[in-house]
mmCIF file of N, CA and C in Angstrom:
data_model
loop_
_atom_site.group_PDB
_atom_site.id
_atom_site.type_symbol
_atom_site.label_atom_id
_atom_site.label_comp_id
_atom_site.label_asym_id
_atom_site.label_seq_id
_atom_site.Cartn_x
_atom_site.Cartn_y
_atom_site.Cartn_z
ATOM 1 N N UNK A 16 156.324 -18.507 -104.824
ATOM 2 C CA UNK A 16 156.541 -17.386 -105.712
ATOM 3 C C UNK A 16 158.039 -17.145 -105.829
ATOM 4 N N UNK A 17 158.338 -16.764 -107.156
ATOM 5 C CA UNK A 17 159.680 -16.419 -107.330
ATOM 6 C C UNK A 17 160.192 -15.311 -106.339
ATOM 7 N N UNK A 18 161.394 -15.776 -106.003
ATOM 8 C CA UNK A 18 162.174 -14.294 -105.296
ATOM 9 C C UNK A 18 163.151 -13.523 -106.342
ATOM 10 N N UNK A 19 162.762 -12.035 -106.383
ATOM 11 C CA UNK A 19 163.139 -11.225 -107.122
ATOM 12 C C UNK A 19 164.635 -10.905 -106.794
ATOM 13 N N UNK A 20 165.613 -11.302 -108.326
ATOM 14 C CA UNK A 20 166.798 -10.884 -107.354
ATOM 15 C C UNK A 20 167.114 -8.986 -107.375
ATOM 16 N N UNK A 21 167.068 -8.759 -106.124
ATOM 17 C CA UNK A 21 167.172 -7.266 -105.756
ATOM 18 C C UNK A 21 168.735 -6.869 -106.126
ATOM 19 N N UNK A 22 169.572 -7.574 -106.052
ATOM 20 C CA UNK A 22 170.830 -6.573 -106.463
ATOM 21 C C UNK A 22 171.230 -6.007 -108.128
ATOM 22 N N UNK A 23 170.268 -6.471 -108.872
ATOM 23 C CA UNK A 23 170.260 -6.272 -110.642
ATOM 24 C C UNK A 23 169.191 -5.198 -110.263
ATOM 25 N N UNK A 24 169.129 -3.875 -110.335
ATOM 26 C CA UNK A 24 167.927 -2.768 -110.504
ATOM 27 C C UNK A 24 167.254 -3.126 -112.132
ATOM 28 N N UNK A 25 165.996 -3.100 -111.974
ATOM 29 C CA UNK A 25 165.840 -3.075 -114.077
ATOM 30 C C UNK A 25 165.689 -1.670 -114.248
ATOM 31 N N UNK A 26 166.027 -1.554 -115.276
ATOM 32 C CA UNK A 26 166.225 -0.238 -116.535
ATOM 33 C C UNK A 26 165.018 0.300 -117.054
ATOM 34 N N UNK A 27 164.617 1.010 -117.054
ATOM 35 C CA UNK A 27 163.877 1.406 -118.333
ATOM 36 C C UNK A 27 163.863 1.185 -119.488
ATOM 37 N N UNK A 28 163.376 0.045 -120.310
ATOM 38 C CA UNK A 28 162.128 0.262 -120.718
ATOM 39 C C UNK A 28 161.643 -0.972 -119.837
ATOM 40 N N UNK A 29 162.391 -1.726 -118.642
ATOM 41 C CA UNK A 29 161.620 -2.967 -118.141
ATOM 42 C C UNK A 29 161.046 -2.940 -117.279
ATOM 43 N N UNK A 30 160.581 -4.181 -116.713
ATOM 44 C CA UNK A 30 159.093 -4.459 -115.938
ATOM 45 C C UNK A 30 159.422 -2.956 -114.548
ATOM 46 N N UNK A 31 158.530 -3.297 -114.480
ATOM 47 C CA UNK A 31 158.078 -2.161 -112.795
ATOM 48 C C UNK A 31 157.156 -3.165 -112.296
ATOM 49 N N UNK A 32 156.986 -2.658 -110.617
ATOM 50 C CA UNK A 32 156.625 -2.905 -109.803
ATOM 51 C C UNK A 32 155.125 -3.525 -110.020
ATOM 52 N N UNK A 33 153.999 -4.319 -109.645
ATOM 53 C CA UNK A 33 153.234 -4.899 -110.279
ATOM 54 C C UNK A 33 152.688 -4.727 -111.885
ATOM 55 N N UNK A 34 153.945 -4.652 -112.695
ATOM 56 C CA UNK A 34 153.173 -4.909 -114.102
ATOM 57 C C UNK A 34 154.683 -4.237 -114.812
ATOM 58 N N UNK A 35 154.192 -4.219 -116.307
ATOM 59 C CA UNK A 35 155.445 -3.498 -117.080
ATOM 60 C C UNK A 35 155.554 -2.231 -116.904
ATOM 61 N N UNK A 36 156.736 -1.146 -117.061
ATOM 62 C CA UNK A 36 156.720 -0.165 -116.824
ATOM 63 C C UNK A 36 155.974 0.640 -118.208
ATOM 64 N N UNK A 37 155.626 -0.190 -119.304
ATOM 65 C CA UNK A 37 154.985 0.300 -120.681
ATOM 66 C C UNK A 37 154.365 -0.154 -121.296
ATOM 67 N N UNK A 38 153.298 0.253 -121.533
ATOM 68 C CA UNK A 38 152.360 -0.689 -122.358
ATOM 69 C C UNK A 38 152.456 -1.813 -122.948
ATOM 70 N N UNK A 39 151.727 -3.346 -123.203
ATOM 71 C CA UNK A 39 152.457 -4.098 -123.317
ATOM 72 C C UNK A 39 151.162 -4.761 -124.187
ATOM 73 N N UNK A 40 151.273 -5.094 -125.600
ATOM 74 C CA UNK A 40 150.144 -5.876 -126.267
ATOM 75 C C UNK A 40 149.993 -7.203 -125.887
ATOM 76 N N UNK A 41 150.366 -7.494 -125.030
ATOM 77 C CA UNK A 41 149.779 -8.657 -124.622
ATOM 78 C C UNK A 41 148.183 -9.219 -124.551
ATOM 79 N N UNK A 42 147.795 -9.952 -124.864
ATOM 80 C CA UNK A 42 146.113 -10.343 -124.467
ATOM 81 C C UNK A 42 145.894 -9.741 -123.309
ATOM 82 N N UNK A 43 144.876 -9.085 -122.660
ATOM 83 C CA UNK A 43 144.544 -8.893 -121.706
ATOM 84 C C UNK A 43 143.879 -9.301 -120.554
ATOM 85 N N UNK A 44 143.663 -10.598 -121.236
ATOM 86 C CA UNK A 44 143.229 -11.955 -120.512
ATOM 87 C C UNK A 44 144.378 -13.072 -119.940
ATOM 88 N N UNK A 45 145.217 -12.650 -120.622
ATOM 89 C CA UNK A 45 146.808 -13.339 -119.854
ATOM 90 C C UNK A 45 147.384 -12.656 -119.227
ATOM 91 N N UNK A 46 147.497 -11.252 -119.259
ATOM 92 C CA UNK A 46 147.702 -10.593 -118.461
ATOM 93 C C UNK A 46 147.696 -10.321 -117.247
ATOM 94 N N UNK A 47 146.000 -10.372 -117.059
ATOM 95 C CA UNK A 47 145.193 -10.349 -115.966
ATOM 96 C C UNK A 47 145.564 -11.731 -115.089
ATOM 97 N N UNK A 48 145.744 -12.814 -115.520
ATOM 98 C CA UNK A 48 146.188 -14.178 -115.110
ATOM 99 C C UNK A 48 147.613 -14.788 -114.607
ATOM 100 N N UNK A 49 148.231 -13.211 -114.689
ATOM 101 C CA UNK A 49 149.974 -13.450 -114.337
ATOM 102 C C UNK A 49 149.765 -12.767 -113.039
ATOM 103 N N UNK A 50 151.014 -13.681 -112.081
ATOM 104 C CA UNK A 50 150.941 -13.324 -110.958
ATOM 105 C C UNK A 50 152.458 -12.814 -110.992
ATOM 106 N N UNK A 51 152.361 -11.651 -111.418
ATOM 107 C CA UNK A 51 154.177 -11.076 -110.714
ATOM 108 C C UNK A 51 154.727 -11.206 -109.817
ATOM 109 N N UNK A 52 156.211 -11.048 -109.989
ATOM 110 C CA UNK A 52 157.076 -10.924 -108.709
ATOM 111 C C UNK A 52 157.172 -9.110 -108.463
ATOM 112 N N UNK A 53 157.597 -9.104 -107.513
ATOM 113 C CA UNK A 53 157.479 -7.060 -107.025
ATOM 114 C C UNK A 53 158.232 -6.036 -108.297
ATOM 115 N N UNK A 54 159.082 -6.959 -108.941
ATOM 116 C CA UNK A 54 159.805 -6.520 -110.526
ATOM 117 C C UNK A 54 158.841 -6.578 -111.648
ATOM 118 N N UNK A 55 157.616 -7.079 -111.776
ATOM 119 C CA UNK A 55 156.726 -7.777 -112.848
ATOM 120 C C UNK A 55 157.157 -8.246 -113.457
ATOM 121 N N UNK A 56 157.718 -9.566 -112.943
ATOM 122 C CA UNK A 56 158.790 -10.581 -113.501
ATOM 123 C C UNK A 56 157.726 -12.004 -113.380
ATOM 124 N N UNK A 57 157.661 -12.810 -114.270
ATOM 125 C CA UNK A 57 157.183 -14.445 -114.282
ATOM 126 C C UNK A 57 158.439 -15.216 -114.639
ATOM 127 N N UNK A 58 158.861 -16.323 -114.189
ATOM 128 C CA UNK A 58 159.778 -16.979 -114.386
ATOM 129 C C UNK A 58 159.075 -17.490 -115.493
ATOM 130 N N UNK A 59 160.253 -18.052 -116.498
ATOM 131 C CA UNK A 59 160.151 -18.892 -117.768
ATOM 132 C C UNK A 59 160.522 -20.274 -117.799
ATOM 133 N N UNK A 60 160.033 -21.349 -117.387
ATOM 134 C CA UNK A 60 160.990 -22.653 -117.494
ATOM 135 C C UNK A 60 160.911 -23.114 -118.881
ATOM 136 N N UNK A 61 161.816 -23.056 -119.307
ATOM 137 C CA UNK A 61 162.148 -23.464 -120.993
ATOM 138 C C UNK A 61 162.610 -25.464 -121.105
ATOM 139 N N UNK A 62 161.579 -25.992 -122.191
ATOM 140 C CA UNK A 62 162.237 -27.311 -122.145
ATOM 141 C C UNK A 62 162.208 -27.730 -123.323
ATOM 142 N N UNK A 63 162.752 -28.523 -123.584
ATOM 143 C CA UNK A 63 162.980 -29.520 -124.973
ATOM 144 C C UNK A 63 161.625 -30.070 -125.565
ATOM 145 N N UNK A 64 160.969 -29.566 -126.413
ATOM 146 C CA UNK A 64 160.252 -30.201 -126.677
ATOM 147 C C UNK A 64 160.062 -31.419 -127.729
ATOM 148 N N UNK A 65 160.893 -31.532 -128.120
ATOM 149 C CA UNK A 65 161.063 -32.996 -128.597
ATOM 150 C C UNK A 65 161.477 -34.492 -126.928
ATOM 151 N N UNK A 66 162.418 -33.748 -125.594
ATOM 152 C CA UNK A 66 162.648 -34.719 -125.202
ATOM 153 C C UNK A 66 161.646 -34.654 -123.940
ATOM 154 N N UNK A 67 161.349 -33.069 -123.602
ATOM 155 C CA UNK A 67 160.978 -32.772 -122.230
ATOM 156 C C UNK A 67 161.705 -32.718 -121.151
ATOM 157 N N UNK A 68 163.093 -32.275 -121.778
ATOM 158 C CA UNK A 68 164.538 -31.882 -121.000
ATOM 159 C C UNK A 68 164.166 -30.655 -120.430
ATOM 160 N N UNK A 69 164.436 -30.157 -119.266
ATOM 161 C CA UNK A 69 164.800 -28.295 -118.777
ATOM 162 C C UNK A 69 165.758 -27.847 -119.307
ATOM 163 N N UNK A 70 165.832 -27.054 -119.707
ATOM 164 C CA UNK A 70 167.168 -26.615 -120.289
ATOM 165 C C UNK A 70 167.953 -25.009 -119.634
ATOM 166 N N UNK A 71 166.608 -24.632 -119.423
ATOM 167 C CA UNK A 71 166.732 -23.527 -118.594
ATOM 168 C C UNK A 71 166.030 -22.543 -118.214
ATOM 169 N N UNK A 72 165.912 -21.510 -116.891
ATOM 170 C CA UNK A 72 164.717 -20.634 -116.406
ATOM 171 C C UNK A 72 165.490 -19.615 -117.074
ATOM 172 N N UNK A 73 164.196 -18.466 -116.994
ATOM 173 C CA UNK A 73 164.649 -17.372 -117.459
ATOM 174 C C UNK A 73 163.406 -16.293 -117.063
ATOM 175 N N UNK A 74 163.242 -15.023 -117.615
ATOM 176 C CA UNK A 74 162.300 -14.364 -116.593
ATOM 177 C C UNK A 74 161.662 -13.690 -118.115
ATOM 178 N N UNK A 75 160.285 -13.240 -117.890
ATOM 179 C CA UNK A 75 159.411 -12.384 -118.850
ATOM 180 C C UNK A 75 158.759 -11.886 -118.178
ATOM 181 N N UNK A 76 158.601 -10.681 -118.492
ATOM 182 C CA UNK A 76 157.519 -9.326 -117.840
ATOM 183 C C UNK A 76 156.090 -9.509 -119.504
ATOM 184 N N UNK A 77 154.979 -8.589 -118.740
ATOM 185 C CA UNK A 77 154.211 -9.130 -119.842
ATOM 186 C C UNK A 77 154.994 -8.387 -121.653
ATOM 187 N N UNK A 78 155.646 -7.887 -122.060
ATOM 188 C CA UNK A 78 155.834 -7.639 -123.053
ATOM 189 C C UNK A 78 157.017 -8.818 -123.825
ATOM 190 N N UNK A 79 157.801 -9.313 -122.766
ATOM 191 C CA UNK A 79 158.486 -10.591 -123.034
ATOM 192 C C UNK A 79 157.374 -11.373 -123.554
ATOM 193 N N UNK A 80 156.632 -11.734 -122.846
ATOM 194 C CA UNK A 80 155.482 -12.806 -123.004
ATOM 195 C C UNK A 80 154.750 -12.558 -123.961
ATOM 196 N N UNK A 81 154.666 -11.221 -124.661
ATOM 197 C CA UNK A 81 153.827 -11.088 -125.791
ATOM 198 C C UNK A 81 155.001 -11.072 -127.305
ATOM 199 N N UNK A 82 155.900 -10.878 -127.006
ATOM 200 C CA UNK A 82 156.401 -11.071 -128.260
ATOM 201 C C UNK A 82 156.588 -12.779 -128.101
ATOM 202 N N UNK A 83 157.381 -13.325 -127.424
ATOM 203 C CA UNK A 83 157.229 -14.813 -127.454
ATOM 204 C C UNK A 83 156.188 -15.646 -128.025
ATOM 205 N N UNK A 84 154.657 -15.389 -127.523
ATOM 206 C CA UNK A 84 153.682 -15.487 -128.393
ATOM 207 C C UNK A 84 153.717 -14.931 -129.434
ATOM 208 N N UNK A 85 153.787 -14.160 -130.206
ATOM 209 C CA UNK A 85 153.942 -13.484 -131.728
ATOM 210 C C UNK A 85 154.462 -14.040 -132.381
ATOM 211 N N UNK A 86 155.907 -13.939 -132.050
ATOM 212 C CA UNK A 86 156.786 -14.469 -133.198
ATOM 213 C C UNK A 86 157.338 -15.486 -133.234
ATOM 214 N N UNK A 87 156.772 -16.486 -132.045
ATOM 215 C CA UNK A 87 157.585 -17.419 -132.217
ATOM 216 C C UNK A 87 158.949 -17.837 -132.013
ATOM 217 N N UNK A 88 159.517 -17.045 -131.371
ATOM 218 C CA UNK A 88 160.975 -17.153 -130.809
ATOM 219 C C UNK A 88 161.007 -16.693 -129.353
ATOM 220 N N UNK A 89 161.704 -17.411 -128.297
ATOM 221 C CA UNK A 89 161.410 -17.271 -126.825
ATOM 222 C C UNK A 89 162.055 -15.656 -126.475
ATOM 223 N N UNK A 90 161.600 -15.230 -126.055
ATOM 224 C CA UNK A 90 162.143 -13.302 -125.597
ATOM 225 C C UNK A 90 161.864 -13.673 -124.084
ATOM 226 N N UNK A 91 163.150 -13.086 -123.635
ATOM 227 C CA UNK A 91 163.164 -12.734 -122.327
ATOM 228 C C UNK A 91 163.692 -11.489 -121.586
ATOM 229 N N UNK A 92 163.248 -11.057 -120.297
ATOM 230 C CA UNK A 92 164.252 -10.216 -119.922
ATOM 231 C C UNK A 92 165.186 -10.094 -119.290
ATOM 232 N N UNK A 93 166.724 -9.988 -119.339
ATOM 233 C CA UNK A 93 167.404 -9.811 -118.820
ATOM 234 C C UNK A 93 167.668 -8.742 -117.415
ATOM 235 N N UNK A 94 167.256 -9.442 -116.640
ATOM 236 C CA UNK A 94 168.027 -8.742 -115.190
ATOM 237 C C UNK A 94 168.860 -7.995 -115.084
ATOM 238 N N UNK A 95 170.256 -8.877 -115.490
ATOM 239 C CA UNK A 95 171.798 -8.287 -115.266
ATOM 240 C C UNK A 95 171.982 -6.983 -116.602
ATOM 241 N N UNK A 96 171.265 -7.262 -117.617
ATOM 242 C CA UNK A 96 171.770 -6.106 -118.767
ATOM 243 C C UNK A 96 170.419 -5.199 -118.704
ATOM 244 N N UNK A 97 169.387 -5.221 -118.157
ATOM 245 C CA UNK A 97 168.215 -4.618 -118.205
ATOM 246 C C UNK A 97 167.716 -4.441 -119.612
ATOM 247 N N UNK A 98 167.330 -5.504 -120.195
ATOM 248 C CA UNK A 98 167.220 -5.426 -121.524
ATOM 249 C C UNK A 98 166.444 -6.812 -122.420
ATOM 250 N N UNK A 99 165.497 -6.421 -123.205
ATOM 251 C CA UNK A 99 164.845 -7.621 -123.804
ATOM 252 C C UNK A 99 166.096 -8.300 -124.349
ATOM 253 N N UNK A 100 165.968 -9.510 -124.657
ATOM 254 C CA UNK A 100 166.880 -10.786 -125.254
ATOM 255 C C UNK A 100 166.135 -11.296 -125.985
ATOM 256 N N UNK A 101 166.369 -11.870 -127.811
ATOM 257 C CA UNK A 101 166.003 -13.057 -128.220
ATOM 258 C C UNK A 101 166.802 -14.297 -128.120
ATOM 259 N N UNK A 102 166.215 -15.242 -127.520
ATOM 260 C CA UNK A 102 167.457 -16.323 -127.381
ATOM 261 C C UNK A 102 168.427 -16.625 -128.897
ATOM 262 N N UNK A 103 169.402 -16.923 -129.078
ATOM 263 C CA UNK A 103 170.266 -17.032 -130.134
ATOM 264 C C UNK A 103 170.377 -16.006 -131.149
ATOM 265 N N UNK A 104 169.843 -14.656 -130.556
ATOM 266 C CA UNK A 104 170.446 -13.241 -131.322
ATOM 267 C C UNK A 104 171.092 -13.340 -131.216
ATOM 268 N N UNK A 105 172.604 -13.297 -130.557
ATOM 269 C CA UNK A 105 173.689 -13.165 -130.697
ATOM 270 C C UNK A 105 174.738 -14.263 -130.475
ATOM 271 N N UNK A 106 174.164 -15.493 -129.926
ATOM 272 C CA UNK A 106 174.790 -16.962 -130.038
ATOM 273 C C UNK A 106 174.471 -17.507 -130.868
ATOM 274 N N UNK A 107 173.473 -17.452 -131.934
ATOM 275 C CA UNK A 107 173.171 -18.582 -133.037
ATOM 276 C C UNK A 107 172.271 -19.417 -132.390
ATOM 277 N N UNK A 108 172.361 -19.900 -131.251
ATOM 278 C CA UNK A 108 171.607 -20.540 -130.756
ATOM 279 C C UNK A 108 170.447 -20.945 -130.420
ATOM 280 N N UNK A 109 169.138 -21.005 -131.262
ATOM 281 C CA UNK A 109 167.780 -20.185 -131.110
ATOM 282 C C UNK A 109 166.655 -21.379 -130.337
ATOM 283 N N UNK A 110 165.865 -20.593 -130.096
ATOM 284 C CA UNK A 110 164.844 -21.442 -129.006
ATOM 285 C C UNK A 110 163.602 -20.952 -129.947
ATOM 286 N N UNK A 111 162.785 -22.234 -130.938
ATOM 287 C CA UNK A 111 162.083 -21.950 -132.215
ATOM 288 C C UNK A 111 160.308 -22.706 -130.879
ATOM 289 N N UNK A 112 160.111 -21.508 -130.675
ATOM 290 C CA UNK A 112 158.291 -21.689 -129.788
ATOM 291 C C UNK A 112 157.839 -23.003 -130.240
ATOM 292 N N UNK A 113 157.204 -23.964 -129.525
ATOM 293 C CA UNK A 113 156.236 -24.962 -129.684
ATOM 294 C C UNK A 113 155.237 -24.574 -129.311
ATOM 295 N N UNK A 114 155.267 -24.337 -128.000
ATOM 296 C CA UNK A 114 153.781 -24.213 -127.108
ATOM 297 C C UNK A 114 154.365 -23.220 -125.084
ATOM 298 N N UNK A 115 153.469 -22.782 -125.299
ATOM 299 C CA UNK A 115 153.908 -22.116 -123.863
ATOM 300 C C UNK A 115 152.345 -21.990 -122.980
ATOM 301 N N UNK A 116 152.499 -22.859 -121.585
ATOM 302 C CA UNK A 116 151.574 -22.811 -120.682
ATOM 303 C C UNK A 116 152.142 -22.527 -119.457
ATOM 304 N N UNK A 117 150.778 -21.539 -118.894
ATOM 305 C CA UNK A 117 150.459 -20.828 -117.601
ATOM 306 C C UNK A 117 150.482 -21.944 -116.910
ATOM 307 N N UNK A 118 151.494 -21.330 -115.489
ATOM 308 C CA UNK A 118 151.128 -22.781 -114.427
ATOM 309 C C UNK A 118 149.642 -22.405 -113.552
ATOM 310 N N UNK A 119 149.425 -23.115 -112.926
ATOM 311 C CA UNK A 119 147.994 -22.886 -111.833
ATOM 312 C C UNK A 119 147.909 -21.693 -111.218
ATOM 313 N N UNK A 120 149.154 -21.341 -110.738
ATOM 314 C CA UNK A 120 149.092 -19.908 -109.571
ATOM 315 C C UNK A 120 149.326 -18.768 -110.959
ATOM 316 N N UNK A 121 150.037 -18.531 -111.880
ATOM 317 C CA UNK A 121 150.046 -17.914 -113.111
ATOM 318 C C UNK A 121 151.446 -17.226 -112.417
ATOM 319 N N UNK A 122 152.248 -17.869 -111.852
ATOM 320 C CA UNK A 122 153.753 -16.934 -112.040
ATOM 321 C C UNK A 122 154.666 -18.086 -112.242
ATOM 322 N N UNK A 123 154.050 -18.520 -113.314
ATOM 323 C CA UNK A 123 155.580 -18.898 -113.639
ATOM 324 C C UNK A 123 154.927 -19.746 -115.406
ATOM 325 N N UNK A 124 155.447 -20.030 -116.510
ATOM 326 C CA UNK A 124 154.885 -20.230 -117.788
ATOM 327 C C UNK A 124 155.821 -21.187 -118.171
ATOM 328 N N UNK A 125 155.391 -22.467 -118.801
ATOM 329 C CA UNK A 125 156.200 -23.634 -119.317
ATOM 330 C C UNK A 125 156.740 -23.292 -121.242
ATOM 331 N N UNK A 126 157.414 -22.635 -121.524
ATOM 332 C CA UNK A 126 158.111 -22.390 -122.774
ATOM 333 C C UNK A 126 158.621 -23.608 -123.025
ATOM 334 N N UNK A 127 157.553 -24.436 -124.436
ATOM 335 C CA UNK A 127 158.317 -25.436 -124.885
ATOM 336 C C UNK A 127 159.319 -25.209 -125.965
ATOM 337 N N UNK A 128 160.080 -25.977 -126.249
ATOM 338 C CA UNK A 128 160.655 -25.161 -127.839
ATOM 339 C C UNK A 128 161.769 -26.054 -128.121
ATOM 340 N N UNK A 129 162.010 -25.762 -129.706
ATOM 341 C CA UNK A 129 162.445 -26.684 -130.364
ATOM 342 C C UNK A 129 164.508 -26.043 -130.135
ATOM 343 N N UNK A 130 164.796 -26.320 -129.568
ATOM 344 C CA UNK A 130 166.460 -26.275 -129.134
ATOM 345 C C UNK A 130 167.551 -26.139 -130.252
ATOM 346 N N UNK A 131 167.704 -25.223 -130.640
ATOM 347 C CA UNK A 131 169.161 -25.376 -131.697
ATOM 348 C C UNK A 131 170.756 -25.089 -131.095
ATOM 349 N N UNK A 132 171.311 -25.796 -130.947
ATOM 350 C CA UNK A 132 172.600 -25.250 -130.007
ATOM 351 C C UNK A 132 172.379 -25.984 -128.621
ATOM 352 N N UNK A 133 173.458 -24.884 -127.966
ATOM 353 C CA UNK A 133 173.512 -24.946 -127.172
ATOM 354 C C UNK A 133 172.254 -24.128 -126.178
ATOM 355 N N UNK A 134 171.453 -24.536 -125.307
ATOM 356 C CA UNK A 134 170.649 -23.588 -124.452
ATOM 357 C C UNK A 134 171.199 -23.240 -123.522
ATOM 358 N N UNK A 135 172.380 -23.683 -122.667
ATOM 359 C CA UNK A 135 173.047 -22.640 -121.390
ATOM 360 C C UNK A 135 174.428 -21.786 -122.482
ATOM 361 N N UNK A 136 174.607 -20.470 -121.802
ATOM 362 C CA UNK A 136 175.685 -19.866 -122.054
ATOM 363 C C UNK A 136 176.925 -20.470 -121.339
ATOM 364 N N UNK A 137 177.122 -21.286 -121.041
ATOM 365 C CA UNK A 137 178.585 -22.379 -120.936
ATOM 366 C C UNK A 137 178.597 -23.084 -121.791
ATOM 367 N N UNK A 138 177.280 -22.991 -122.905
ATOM 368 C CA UNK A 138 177.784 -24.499 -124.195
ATOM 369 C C UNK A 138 177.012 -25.547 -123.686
ATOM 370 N N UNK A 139 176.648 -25.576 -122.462
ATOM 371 C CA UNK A 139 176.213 -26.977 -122.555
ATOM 372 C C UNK A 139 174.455 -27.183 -123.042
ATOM 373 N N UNK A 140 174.026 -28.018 -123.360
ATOM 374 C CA UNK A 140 172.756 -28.151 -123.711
ATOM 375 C C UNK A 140 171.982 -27.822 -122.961
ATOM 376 N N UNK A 141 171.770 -27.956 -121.234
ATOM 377 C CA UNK A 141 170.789 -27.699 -120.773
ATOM 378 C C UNK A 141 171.970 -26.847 -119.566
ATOM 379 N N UNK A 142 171.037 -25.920 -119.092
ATOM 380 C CA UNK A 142 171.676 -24.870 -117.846
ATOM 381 C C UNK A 142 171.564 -26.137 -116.456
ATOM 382 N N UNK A 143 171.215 -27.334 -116.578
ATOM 383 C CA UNK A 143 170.892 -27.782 -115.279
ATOM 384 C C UNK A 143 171.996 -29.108 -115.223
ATOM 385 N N UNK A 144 173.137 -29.370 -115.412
ATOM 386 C CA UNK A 144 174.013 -29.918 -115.588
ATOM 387 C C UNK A 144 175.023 -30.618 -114.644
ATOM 388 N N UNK A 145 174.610 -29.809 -113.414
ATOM 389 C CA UNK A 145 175.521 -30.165 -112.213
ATOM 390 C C UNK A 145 174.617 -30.584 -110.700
ATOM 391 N N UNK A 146 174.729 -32.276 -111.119
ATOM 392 C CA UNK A 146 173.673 -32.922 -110.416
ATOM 393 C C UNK A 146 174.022 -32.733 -109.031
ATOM 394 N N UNK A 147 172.970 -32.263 -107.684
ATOM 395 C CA UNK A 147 173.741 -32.420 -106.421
ATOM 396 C C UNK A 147 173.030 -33.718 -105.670
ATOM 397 N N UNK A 148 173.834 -34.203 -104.609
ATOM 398 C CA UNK A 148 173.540 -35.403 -103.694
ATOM 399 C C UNK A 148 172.480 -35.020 -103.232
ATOM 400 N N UNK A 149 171.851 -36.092 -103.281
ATOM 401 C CA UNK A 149 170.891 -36.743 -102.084
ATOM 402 C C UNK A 149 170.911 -38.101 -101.513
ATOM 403 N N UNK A 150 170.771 -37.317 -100.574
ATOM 404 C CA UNK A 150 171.042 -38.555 -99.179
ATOM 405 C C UNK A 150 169.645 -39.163 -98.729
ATOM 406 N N UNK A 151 168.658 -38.285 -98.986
ATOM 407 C CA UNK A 151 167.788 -39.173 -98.417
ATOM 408 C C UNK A 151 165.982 -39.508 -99.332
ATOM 409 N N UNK A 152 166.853 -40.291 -100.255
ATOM 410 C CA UNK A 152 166.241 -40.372 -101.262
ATOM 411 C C UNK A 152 165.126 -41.694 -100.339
ATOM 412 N N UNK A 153 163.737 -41.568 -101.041
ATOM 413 C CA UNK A 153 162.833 -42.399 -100.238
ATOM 414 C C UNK A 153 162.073 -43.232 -101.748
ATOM 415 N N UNK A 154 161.520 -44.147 -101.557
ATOM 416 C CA UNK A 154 160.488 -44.644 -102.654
ATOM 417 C C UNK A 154 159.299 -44.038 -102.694
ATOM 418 N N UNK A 155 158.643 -43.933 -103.819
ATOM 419 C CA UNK A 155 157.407 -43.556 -104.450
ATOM 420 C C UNK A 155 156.675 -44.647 -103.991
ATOM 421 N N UNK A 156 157.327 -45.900 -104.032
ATOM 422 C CA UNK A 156 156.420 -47.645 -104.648
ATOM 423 C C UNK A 156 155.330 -47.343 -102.796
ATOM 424 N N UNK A 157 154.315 -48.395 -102.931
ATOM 425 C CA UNK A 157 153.486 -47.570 -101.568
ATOM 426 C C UNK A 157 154.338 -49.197 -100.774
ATOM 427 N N UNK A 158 154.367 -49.190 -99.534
ATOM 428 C CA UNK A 158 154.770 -50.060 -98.034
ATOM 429 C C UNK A 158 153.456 -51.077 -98.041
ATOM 430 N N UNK A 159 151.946 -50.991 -98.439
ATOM 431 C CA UNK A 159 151.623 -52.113 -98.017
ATOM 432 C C UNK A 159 150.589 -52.798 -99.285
#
C-alpha cells in the first residue's frame, strides 16, 4: 500500500481520511473497490499508451477518478497545492484518456493515455529518467 506523504496536509475540498471529504459521482461500484491510503488517496501510474512507457505516478481520491473517467483527460490531486489538476491546464501538455484499470488489491489504477508534451514537469517525457545501479542483477532464463 501506498505511504501517504504526511508533511503536505490536504485542503479542503480534498480527500479525507477513508474516502473524499465530498461527495463524489463516481460509480459506486468503483468506489466500493478502491482501497485508500489514510488521505483517500489511490496512486495513479500513468503510461504511454501507444509505447507502454511510465511516464509518471500521481495520486486520485474518488472524485479525481471520476472526472478522469468523464472527460477523458487524466485529473489528479495535488498534495503539495491541495488542489484538483488537469494534466496540461497550464503546461499545454495534456494526457488525452485511453483506458484506465484497477489493480487486484484496488489502490492503485493503471491510467493509459495518449502523451502530448512533455509528461514530467522538468520537460522530460517520462518522470522516470534517472536510471539507478544494480549490482545484483540475476537471470530470469531457468539453471536446468
Amino acid at each position: 500500500m501506498p505511504v501517504p506523504d504526511l508533511s503536505a496536509p490536504a485542503a479542503a475540498p480534498g480527500p479525507a481520511p477513508g474516502g473524499p471529504a465530498r461527495p463524489s459521482a463516481l460509480d459506486p461500484a468503483i468506489a466500493a473497490r478502491l482501497r485508500r491510503t489514510p488521505d483517500g488517496l489511490v496512486a495513479a501510474v500513468v503510461r504511454a499508451h501507444d509505447s507502454g512507457d511510465v511516464l509518471m505516478v500521481a495520486w486520485m481520491d474518488d472524485e479525481a477518478l471520476h472526472r478522469t473517467l468523464t472527460t477523458g483527460r487524466a485529473t489528479y490531486w495535488s498534495r503539495s497545492r491541495g488542489e484538483y489538476w488537469v494534466k496540461g491546464e497550464t503546461s499545454g501538455h495534456h494526457q488525452y484518456v485511453r483506458s484506465v484499470a484497477l489493480d487486484c488489491d484496488g489502490d492503485a489504477v493503471l491510467v493509459s493515455v495518449e502523451q502530448v508534451g512533455a509528461a514530467c514537469h522538468t520537460g522530460n517525457r517520462t518522470c522516470f529518467s534517472d536510471e539507478l545501479p544494480v549490482s545484483g542483477k540475476t537471470s530470469a532464463e531457468p539453471t536446468a
